[in-house]
PDB file of C-alpha atoms in Angstrom:
ATOM      1  CA  MET A   1      -0.102   0.101   0.001  1.00  0.00           C
ATOM      2  CA  THR A   2       1.183   3.540  -0.952  1.00  0.00           C
ATOM      3  CA  ILE A   3       0.324   6.499   1.381  1.00  0.00           C
ATOM      4  CA  TYR A   4       0.706   9.924   0.079  1.00  0.00           C
ATOM      5  CA  LYS A   5       0.872  13.217   2.126  1.00  0.00           C
ATOM      6  CA  PHE A   6       0.258  16.697   0.813  1.00  0.00           C
ATOM      7  CA  ASP A   7       3.457  18.685   0.747  1.00  0.00           C
ATOM      8  CA  PHE A   8       2.687  22.375   0.977  1.00  0.00           C
ATOM      9  CA  HIS A   9       6.270  23.253   0.470  1.00  0.00           C
ATOM     10  CA  LYS A  10       5.857  22.404  -3.269  1.00  0.00           C
ATOM     11  CA  VAL A  11       3.009  24.856  -3.565  1.00  0.00           C
ATOM     12  CA  ALA A  12       5.504  27.679  -2.866  1.00  0.00           C
ATOM     13  CA  GLY A  13       8.071  26.075  -5.115  1.00  0.00           C
ATOM     14  CA  ALA A  14       5.684  25.847  -7.904  1.00  0.00           C
ATOM     15  CA  ARG A  15       4.522  29.417  -7.514  1.00  0.00           C
ATOM     16  CA  ASN A  16       8.009  30.777  -7.392  1.00  0.00           C
ATOM     17  CA  GLU A  17       8.893  28.810 -10.573  1.00  0.00           C
ATOM     18  CA  MET A  18       6.195  30.754 -12.090  1.00  0.00           C
ATOM     19  CA  GLY A  19       7.583  34.089 -10.953  1.00  0.00           C
ATOM     20  CA  LEU A  20       4.526  34.906  -8.931  1.00  0.00           C
ATOM     21  CA  THR A  21       4.026  36.620  -5.526  1.00  0.00           C
ATOM     22  CA  GLN A  22       1.490  35.192  -3.156  1.00  0.00           C
ATOM     23  CA  GLU A  23      -0.778  38.149  -3.887  1.00  0.00           C
ATOM     24  CA  GLU A  24      -0.692  37.490  -7.587  1.00  0.00           C
ATOM     25  CA  MET A  25      -1.436  33.576  -7.172  1.00  0.00           C
ATOM     26  CA  ALA A  26      -4.141  34.345  -4.642  1.00  0.00           C
ATOM     27  CA  LYS A  27      -5.973  36.386  -7.212  1.00  0.00           C
ATOM     28  CA  LYS A  28      -5.547  34.023  -9.875  1.00  0.00           C
ATOM     29  CA  ILE A  29      -7.100  31.471  -7.841  1.00  0.00           C
ATOM     30  CA  GLY A  30      -9.786  33.805  -6.326  1.00  0.00           C
ATOM     31  CA  MET A  31      -8.859  33.987  -2.704  1.00  0.00           C
ATOM     32  CA  ASN A  32      -7.192  36.672  -0.498  1.00  0.00           C
ATOM     33  CA  ARG A  33      -3.439  36.812   0.110  1.00  0.00           C
ATOM     34  CA  ALA A  34      -3.778  36.249   3.864  1.00  0.00           C
ATOM     35  CA  SER A  35      -5.914  32.997   3.431  1.00  0.00           C
ATOM     36  CA  TYR A  36      -3.430  31.885   0.582  1.00  0.00           C
ATOM     37  CA  GLY A  37      -0.343  32.716   2.806  1.00  0.00           C
ATOM     38  CA  LEU A  38      -1.768  30.526   5.588  1.00  0.00           C
ATOM     39  CA  LYS A  39      -2.359  27.654   3.332  1.00  0.00           C
ATOM     40  CA  GLU A  40       0.861  27.776   1.409  1.00  0.00           C
ATOM     41  CA  ARG A  41       2.713  27.634   4.749  1.00  0.00           C
ATOM     42  CA  GLY A  42       0.776  24.865   6.016  1.00  0.00           C
ATOM     43  CA  LYS A  43      -1.392  26.442   8.652  1.00  0.00           C
ATOM     44  CA  ARG A  44      -4.633  25.493   6.857  1.00  0.00           C
ATOM     45  CA  SER A  45      -5.483  23.085   4.119  1.00  0.00           C
ATOM     46  CA  PHE A  46      -6.286  23.820   0.449  1.00  0.00           C
ATOM     47  CA  GLY A  47      -9.677  22.539  -0.751  1.00  0.00           C
ATOM     48  CA  SER A  48      -9.451  20.210  -3.892  1.00  0.00           C
ATOM     49  CA  ALA A  49     -10.763  22.987  -6.261  1.00  0.00           C
ATOM     50  CA  GLU A  50      -8.138  25.480  -4.865  1.00  0.00           C
ATOM     51  CA  LEU A  51      -5.530  22.839  -5.415  1.00  0.00           C
ATOM     52  CA  ALA A  52      -6.797  21.975  -8.955  1.00  0.00           C
ATOM     53  CA  ASN A  53      -6.774  25.860  -9.768  1.00  0.00           C
ATOM     54  CA  ILE A  54      -3.198  26.112  -8.516  1.00  0.00           C
ATOM     55  CA  ALA A  55      -2.126  23.125 -10.587  1.00  0.00           C
ATOM     56  CA  ASN A  56      -3.737  24.692 -13.540  1.00  0.00           C
ATOM     57  CA  VAL A  57      -1.856  28.055 -13.160  1.00  0.00           C
ATOM     58  CA  THR A  58       1.403  26.345 -12.174  1.00  0.00           C
ATOM     59  CA  LYS A  59       0.942  23.871 -15.213  1.00  0.00           C
ATOM     60  CA  LYS A  60       1.655  20.971 -12.880  1.00  0.00           C
ATOM     61  CA  PRO A  61      -0.398  17.890 -12.353  1.00  0.00           C
ATOM     62  CA  VAL A  62      -2.242  17.791  -8.957  1.00  0.00           C
ATOM     63  CA  GLU A  63      -0.129  14.604  -8.203  1.00  0.00           C
ATOM     64  CA  TYR A  64       3.092  17.123  -7.960  1.00  0.00           C
ATOM     65  CA  PHE A  65       2.022  18.377  -4.613  1.00  0.00           C
ATOM     66  CA  PHE A  66       2.090  15.062  -2.938  1.00  0.00           C
ATOM     67  CA  SER A  67       4.868  13.010  -1.740  1.00  0.00           C
ATOM     68  CA  ILE A  68       4.760   9.228  -1.010  1.00  0.00           C
ATOM     69  CA  ILE A  69       5.547   8.605   2.733  1.00  0.00           C
ATOM     70  CA  VAL A  70       5.179   4.857   2.991  1.00  0.00           C
ATOM     71  CA  THR A  71       4.900   2.181   0.304  1.00  0.00           C
ATOM     72  CA  ASP A  72       4.553  -1.525   0.928  1.00  0.00           C
ATOM     73  CA  GLY A  73       5.183  -0.842   4.932  1.00  0.00           C
ATOM     74  CA  GLN A  74       8.621   0.906   4.380  1.00  0.00           C
ATOM     75  CA  GLN A  75       8.726   4.623   5.139  1.00  0.00           C
ATOM     76  CA  ILE A  76      10.078   6.730   2.471  1.00  0.00           C
ATOM     77  CA  VAL A  77      11.948  10.105   3.275  1.00  0.00           C
ATOM     78  CA  ALA A  78      10.162  12.666   0.994  1.00  0.00           C
TER      79      ALA A  78
END
């Protein structure tokens, strides 16, 4: 069995690759910067629609934002 964990660090990395500020990304996905900032830092969770919008803006598949943490009973350092 493989278990995946959302990796909020990847959101910031993908945003930075696009050359966007938190404010710009928040506007593109329809939320305010303060809420976006909390979510990007892992203090709150992104909803599935928000994550889909981030994936669309950054041109990354949704799966990119997840890391494998366990596979076949062995822990993976992600």
